[in-house]
Short mmCIF file of C-alpha atoms in Angstrom, two decimals:
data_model
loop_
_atom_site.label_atom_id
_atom_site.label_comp_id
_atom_site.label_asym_id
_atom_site.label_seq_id
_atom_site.Cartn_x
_atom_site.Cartn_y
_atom_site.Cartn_z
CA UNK A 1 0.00 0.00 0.00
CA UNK A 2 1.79 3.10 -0.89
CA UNK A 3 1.92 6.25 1.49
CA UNK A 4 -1.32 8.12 2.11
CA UNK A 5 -0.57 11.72 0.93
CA UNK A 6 -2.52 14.98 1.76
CA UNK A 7 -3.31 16.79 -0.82
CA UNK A 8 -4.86 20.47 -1.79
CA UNK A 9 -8.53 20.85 -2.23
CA UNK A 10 -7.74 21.67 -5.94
CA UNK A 11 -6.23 18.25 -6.33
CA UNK A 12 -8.60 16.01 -4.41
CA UNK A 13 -12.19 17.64 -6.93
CA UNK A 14 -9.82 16.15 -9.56
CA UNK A 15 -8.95 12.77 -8.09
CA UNK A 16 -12.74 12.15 -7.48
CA UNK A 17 -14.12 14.05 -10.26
CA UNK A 18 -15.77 10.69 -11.94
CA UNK A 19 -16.12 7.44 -11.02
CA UNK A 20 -18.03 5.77 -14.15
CA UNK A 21 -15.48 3.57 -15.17
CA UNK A 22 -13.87 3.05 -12.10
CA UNK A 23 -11.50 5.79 -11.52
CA UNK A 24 -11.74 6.49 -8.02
CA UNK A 25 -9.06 4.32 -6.26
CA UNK A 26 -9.00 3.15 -2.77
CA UNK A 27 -5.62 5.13 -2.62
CA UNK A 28 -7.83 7.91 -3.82
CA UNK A 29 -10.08 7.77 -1.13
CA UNK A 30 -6.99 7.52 1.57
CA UNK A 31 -5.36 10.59 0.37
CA UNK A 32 -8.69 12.22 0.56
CA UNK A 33 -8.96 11.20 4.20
CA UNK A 34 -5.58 12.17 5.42
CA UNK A 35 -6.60 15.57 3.27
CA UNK A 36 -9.76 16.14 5.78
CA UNK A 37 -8.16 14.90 8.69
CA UNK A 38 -5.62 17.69 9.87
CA UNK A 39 -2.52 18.90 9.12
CA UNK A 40 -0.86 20.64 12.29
CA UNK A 41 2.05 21.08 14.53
CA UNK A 42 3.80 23.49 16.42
CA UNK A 43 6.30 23.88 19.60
CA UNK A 44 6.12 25.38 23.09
CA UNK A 45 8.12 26.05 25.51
CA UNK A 46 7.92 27.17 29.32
CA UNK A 47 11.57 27.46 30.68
CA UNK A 48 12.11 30.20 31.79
CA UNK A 49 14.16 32.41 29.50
CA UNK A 50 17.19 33.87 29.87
CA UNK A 51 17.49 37.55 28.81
CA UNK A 52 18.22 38.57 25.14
CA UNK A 53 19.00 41.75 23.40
CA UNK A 54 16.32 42.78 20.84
CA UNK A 55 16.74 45.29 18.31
CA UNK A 56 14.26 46.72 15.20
CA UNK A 57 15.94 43.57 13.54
CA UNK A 58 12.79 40.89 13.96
CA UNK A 59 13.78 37.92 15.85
CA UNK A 60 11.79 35.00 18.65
CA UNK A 61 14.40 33.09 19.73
CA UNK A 62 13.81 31.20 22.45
CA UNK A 63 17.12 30.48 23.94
CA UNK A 64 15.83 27.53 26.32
CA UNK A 65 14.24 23.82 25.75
CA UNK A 66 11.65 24.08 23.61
CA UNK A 67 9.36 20.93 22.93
CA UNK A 68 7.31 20.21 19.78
CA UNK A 69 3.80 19.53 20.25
CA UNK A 70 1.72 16.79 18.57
CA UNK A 71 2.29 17.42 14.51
CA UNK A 72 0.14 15.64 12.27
CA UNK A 73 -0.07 15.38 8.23
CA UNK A 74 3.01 16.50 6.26
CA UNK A 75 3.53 19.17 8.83
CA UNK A 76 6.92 19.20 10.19
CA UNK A 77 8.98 21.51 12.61
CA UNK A 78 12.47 22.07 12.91
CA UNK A 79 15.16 24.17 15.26
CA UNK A 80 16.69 25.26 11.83
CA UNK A 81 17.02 29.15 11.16
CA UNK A 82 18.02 30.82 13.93
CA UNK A 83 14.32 31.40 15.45
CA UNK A 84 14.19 27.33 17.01
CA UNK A 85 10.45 27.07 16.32
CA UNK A 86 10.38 26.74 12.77
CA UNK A 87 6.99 25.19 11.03
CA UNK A 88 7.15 23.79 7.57
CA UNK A 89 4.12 22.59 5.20
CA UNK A 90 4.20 20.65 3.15
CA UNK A 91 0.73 21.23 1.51
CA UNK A 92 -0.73 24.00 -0.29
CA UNK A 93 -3.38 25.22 2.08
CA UNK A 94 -5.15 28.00 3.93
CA UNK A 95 -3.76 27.67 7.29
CA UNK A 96 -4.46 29.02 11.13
CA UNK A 97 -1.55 30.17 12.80
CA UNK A 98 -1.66 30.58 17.08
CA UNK A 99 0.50 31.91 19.08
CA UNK A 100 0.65 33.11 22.78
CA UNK A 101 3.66 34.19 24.59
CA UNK A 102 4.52 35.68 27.72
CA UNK A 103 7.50 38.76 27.48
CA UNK A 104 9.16 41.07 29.78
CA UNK A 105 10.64 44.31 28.87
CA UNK A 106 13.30 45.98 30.61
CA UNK A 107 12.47 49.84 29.81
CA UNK A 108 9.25 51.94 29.04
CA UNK A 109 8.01 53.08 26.12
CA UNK A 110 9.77 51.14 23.41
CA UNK A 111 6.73 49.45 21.36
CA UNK A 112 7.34 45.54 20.81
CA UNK A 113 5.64 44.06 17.60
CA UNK A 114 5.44 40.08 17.74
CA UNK A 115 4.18 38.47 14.54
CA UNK A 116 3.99 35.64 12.07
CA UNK A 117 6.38 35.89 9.35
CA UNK A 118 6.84 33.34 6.26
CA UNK A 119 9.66 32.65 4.49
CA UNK A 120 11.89 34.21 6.97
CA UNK A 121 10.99 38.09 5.74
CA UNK A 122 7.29 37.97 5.16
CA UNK A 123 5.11 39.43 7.54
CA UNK A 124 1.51 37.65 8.09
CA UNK A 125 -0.68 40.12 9.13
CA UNK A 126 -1.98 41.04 11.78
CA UNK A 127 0.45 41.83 14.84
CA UNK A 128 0.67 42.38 18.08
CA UNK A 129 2.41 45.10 20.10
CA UNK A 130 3.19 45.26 23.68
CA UNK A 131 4.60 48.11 25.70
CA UNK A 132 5.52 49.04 28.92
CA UNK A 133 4.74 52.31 30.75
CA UNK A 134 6.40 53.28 33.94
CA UNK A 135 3.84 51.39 35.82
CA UNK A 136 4.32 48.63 33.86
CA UNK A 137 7.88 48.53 33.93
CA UNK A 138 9.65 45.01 33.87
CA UNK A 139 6.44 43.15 34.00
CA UNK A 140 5.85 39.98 32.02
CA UNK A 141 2.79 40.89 29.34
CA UNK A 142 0.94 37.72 27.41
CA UNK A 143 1.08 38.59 23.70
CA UNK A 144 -1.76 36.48 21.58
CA UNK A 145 -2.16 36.74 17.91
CA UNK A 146 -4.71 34.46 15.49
CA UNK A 147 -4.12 34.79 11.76
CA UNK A 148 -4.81 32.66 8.60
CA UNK A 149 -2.32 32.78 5.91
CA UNK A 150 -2.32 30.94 2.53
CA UNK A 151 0.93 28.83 2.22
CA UNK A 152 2.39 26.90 -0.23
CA UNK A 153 4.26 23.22 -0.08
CA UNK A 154 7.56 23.70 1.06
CA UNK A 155 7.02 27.21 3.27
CA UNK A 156 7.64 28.00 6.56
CA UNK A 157 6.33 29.83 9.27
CA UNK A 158 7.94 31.47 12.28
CA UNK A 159 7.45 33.80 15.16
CA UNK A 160 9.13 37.19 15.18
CA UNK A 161 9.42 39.96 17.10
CA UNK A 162 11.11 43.66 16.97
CA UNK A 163 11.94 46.78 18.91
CA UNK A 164 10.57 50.22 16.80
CA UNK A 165 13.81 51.55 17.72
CA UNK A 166 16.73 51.23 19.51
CA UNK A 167 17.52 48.03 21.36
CA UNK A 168 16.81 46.34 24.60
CA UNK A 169 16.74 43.71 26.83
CA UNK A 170 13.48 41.30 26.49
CA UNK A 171 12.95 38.33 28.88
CA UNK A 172 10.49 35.54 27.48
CA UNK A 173 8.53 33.50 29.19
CA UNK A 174 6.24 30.20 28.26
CA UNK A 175 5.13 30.54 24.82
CA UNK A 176 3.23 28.04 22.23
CA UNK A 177 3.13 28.28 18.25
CA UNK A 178 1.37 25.98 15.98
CA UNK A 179 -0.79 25.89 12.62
CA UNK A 180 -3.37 23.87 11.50
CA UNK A 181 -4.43 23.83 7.81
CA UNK A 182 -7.86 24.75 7.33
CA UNK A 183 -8.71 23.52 3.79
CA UNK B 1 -25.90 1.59 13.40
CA UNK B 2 -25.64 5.47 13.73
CA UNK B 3 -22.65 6.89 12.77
CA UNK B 4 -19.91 6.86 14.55
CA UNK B 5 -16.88 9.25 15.60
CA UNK B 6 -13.80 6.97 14.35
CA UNK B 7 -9.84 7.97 15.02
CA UNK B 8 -7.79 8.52 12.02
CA UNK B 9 -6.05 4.65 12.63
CA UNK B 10 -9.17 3.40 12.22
CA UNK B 11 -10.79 5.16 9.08
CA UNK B 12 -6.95 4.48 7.10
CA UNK B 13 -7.67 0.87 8.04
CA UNK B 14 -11.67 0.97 6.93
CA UNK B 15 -10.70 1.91 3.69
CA UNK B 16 -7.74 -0.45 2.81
CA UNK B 17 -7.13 -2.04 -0.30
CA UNK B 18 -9.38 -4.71 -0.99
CA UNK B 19 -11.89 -4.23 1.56
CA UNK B 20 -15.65 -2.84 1.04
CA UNK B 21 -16.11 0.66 0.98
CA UNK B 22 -19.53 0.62 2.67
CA UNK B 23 -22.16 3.49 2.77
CA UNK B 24 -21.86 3.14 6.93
CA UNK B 25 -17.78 3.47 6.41
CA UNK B 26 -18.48 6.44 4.79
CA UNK B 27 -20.75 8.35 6.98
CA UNK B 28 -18.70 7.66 9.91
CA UNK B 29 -16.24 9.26 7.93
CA UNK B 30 -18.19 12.03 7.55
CA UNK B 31 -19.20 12.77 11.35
CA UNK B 32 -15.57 11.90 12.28
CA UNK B 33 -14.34 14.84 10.01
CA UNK B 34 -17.06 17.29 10.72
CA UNK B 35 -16.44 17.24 14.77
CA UNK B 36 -16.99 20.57 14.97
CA UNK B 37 -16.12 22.83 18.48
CA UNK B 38 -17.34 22.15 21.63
CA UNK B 39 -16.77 24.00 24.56
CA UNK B 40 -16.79 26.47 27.36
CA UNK B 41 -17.68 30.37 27.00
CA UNK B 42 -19.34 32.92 28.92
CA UNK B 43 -17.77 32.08 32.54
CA UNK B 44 -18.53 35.04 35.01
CA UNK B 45 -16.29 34.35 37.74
CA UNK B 46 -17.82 35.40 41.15
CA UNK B 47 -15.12 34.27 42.92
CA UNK B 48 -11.60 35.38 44.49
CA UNK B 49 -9.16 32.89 43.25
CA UNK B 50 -7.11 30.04 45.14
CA UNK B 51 -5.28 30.11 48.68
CA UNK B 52 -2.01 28.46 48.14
CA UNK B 53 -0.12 26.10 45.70
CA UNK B 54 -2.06 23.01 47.17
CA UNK B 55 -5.48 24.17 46.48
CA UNK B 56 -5.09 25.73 42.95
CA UNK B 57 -7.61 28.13 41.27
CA UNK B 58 -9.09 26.26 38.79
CA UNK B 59 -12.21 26.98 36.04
CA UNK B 60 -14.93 27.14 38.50
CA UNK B 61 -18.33 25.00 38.22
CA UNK B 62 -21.31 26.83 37.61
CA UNK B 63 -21.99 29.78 35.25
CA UNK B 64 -20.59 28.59 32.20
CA UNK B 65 -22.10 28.36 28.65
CA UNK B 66 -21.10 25.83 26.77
CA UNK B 67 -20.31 26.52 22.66
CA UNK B 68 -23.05 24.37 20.13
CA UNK B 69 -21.38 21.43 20.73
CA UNK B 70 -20.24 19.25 18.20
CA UNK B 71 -20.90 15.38 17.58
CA UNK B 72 -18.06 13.98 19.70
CA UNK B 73 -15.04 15.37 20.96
CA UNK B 74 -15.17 16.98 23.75
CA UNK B 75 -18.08 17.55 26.64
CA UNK B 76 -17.68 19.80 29.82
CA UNK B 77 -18.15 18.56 33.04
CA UNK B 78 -17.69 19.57 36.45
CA UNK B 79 -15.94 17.73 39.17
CA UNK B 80 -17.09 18.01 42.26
CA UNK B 81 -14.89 15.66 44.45
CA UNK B 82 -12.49 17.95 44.88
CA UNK B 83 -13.28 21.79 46.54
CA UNK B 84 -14.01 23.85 45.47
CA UNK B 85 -16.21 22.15 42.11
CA UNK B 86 -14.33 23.07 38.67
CA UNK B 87 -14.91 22.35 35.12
CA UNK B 88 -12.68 20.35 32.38
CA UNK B 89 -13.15 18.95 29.15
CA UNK B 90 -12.86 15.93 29.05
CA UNK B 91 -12.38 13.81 25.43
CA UNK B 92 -14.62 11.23 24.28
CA UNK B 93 -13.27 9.80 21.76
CA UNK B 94 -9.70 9.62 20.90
CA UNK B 95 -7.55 12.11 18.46
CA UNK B 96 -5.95 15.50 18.59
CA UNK B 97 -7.14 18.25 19.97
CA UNK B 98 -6.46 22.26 19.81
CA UNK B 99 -7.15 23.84 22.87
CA UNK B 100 -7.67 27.55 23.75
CA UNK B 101 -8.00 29.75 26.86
CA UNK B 102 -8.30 33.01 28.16
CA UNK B 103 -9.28 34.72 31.65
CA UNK B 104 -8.97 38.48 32.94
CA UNK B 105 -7.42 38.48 35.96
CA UNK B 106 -5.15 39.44 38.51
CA UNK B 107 -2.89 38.81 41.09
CA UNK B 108 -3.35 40.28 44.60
CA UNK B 109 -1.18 40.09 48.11
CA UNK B 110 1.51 41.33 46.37
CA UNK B 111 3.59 43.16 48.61
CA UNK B 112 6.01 40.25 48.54
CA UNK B 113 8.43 41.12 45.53
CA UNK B 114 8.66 38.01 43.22
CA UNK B 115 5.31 36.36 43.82
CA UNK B 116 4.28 34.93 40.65
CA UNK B 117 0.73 33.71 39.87
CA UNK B 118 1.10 31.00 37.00
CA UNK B 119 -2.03 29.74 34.92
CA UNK B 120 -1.77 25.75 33.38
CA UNK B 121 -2.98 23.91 31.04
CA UNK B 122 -3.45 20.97 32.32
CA UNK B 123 -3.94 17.07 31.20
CA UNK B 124 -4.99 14.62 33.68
CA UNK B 125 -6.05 10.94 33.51
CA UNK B 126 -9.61 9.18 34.59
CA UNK B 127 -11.92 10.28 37.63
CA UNK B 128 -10.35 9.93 41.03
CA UNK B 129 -6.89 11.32 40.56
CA UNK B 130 -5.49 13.35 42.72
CA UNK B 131 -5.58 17.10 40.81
CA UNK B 132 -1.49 16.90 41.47
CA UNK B 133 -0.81 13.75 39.84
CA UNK B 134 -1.20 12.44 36.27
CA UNK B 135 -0.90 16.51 35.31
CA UNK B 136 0.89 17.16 32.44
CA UNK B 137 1.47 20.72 31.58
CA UNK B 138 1.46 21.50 27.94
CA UNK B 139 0.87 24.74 28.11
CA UNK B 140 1.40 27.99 30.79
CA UNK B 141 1.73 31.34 31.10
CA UNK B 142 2.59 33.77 33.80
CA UNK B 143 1.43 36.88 35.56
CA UNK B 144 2.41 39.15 38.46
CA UNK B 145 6.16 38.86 38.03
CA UNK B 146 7.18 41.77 40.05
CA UNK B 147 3.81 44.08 40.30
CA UNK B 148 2.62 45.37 43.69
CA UNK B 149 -0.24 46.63 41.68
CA UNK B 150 -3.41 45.38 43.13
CA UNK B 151 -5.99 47.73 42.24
CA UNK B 152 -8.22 46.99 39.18
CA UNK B 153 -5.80 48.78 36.78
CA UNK B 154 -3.89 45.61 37.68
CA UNK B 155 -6.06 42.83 36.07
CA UNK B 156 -5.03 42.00 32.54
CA UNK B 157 -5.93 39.19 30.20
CA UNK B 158 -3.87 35.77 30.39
CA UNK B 159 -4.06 32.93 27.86
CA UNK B 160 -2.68 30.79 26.12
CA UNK B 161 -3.79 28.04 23.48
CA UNK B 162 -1.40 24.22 22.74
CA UNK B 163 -2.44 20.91 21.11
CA UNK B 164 -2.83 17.99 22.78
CA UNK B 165 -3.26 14.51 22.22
CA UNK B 166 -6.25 12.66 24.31
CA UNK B 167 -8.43 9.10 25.17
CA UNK B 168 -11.33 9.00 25.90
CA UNK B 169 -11.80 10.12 30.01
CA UNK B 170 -8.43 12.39 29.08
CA UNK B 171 -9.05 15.60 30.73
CA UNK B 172 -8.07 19.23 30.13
CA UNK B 173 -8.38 22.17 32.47
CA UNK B 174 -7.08 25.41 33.51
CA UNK B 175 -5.07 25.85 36.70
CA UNK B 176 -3.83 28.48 38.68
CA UNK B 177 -0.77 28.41 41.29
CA UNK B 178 1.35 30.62 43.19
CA UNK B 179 5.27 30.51 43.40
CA UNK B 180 8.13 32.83 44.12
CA UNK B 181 10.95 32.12 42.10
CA UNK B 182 9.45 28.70 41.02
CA UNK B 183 9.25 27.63 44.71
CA UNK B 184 5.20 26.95 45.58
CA UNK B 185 3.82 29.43 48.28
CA UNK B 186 0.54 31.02 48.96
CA UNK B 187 -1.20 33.94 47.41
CA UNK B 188 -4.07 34.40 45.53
CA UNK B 189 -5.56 35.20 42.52
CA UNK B 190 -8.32 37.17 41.53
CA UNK B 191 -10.44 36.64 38.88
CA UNK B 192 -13.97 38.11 40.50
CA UNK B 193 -16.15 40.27 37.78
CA UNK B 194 -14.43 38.96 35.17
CA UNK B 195 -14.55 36.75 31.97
CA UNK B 196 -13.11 33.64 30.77
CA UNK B 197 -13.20 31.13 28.10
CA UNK B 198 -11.77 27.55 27.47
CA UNK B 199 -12.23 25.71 24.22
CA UNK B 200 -11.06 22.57 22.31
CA UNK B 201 -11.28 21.32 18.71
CA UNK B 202 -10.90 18.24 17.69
CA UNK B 203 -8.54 18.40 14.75
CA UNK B 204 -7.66 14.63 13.96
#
């Protein structure tokens, strides 16, 4: 039995487009069902940081353990690329990407942007942005962001995040990143 | 035979080579990829948080709205064995689920510098466990680092979302504990006239 493969949308309508002489295979029917059945993966981590200098150069790098969670499909992650929580499709699909992250900031009034990027200098909109009055100063803030981003077989996804300007000293704390394709 | 919620294993193994493809194979296929969301929303917390490490603040019982569920999945329940009552999900059938939680909150009795309050995601095993074995934390975040602010101004919004795999009596919830520099102490959390939500989706 050969390997079940998840496939696009696109290419499934075409697998299963007729069946009047028998064209719809069993494998057909497999791929279809690995298709509907999830694609996703992701990492987390919740060792507690040690402290890193940030700049307006976009960077997450988690410089502790991190641990992958379940992945699924022909999702895969890596600790290739500098950021350690690297996410790589391998189907073209519309896909959910989650992430929630606790930082610290050692100043006020810098603005931090975390955010989904693909292929290491695309940005996925949207953002989010953190900063830290004087009442606020050192404390650990829980950055969130949802988005859905079309990605190709092949891409990757990873989690950034940059100063507006200058540079400083960011503390992270537990985090979790993962994708699942939605179609 | 209605249709049943199946696990991937099973469905691949359904539809081998060689063996009928049967209209019932095929609607259980259906339900098990429609599973839809089912969940908790809408809890109004009228309460003020846990005492100490060993009693941990957890999703309390009562109040909570549960999303349209889905066929399968995930159901809420409360347990009540264990004071004060709290909810969970807990799976019922077996697969891979996305979870996702929020609550507003915040820490108070902080005039000890360090004092963190630390919310879980949690994974425990069966009924009858004690809530501080079996737990397997997949997920946490963190709050109240270094703040002495305990006025209102001080609650902000916590979450934190993870996948998980689960069988069936698997059970997810959200705890709270207390710790100064990681060691467990006392101290509580508040998360009185506030909001919070906890939901999972089965995704294979």
């Amino acid at each position: 039995m050969a390997d079940d493969i998840a496939r696009s949308l696109s290419a499934l309508q075409t697998l299963l487009a007729d069946n009047t002489s028998q064209q719809i295979s069993a494998q057909d029917i497999r791929d279809f069902l690995v298709s509907a059945l999830g694609e996703y993966g992701g990492w987390w981590h919740d060792t507690t940081q040690s402290s890193q200098t940030v700049s307006t150069a976009a960077k997450y790098t988690p410089n502790q353990a991190i641990t992958a969670f379940p992945v699924g499909g022909n999702v895969t992650v890596s600790t290739t690329g500098g950021t350690k929580a690297r996410i790589t499709v391998g189907t073209t699909g519309t896909y959910l990407l989650v992430f929630s992250t606790v930082v610290a900031n050692t100043s006020n009034n810098n603005l931090l942007t975390v955010q989904w990027y693909k292929g290491g200098g695309t940005a996925v909109s949207p953002a989010t942005t953190l900063t830290w009055s004087a009442a606020l100063n050192g404390y650990r803030q829980n950055a969130v962001c949802f988005a859905v981003a079309g990605l190709t077989a092949g891409e990757y996804v990873e989690v950034f995040m940059a100063l507006a300007s200058g540079s400083d000293s960011i503390l992270l704390g537990p985090g979790a990143f993962f994708v699942l394709r939605l179609e | 035979m209605a249709d049943t919620v199946r696990s991937l294993g099973y469905l691949v193994d359904a539809l081998k080579d060689g063996g009928p493809v049967t209209p019932q194979k095929m609607r259980d296929f259906l339900v098990s990829r429609f599973c839809g969301l089912t969940g908790l929303t809408g809890f109004y917390i009228a309460m003020t948080g846990f005492t100490d490490s060993t009693v941990p603040w957890r999703l309390p019982a009562g109040g909570g709205q549960t999303f349209t569920a889905g066929n399968g999945g995930l159901a809420m329940t409360a347990r009540t064995d264990l004071a004060p009552d709290y909810c969970r999900l807990v799976a019922q059938v077996s697969g891979t689920f996305a979870l996702f939680w929020a609550v507003r909150a915040k820490a108070v009795n902080t005039s000890i510098f360090g004092w963190a309050r630390t919310l879980y995601l949690y994974k425990g095993t069966g009924e009858g466990e004690d809530e501080a074995l079996d737990g397997l934390v997949t997920a946490w975040t963190r709050m109240g680092e270094w703040e002495g602010e305990t006025s209102d101004a001080g609650r902000r919004l916590v979450s934190m979302a993870g996948i998980v795999q689960l069988q069936p009596a698997d059970y997810v919830t959200v705890w709270g504990k207390t710790s100064q520099n990681g060691t467990p102490g006392s101290g509580a959390l508040d998360t009185s006239t506030t909001s919070a939500f906890f939901l999972g989706m089965r995704i294979a």
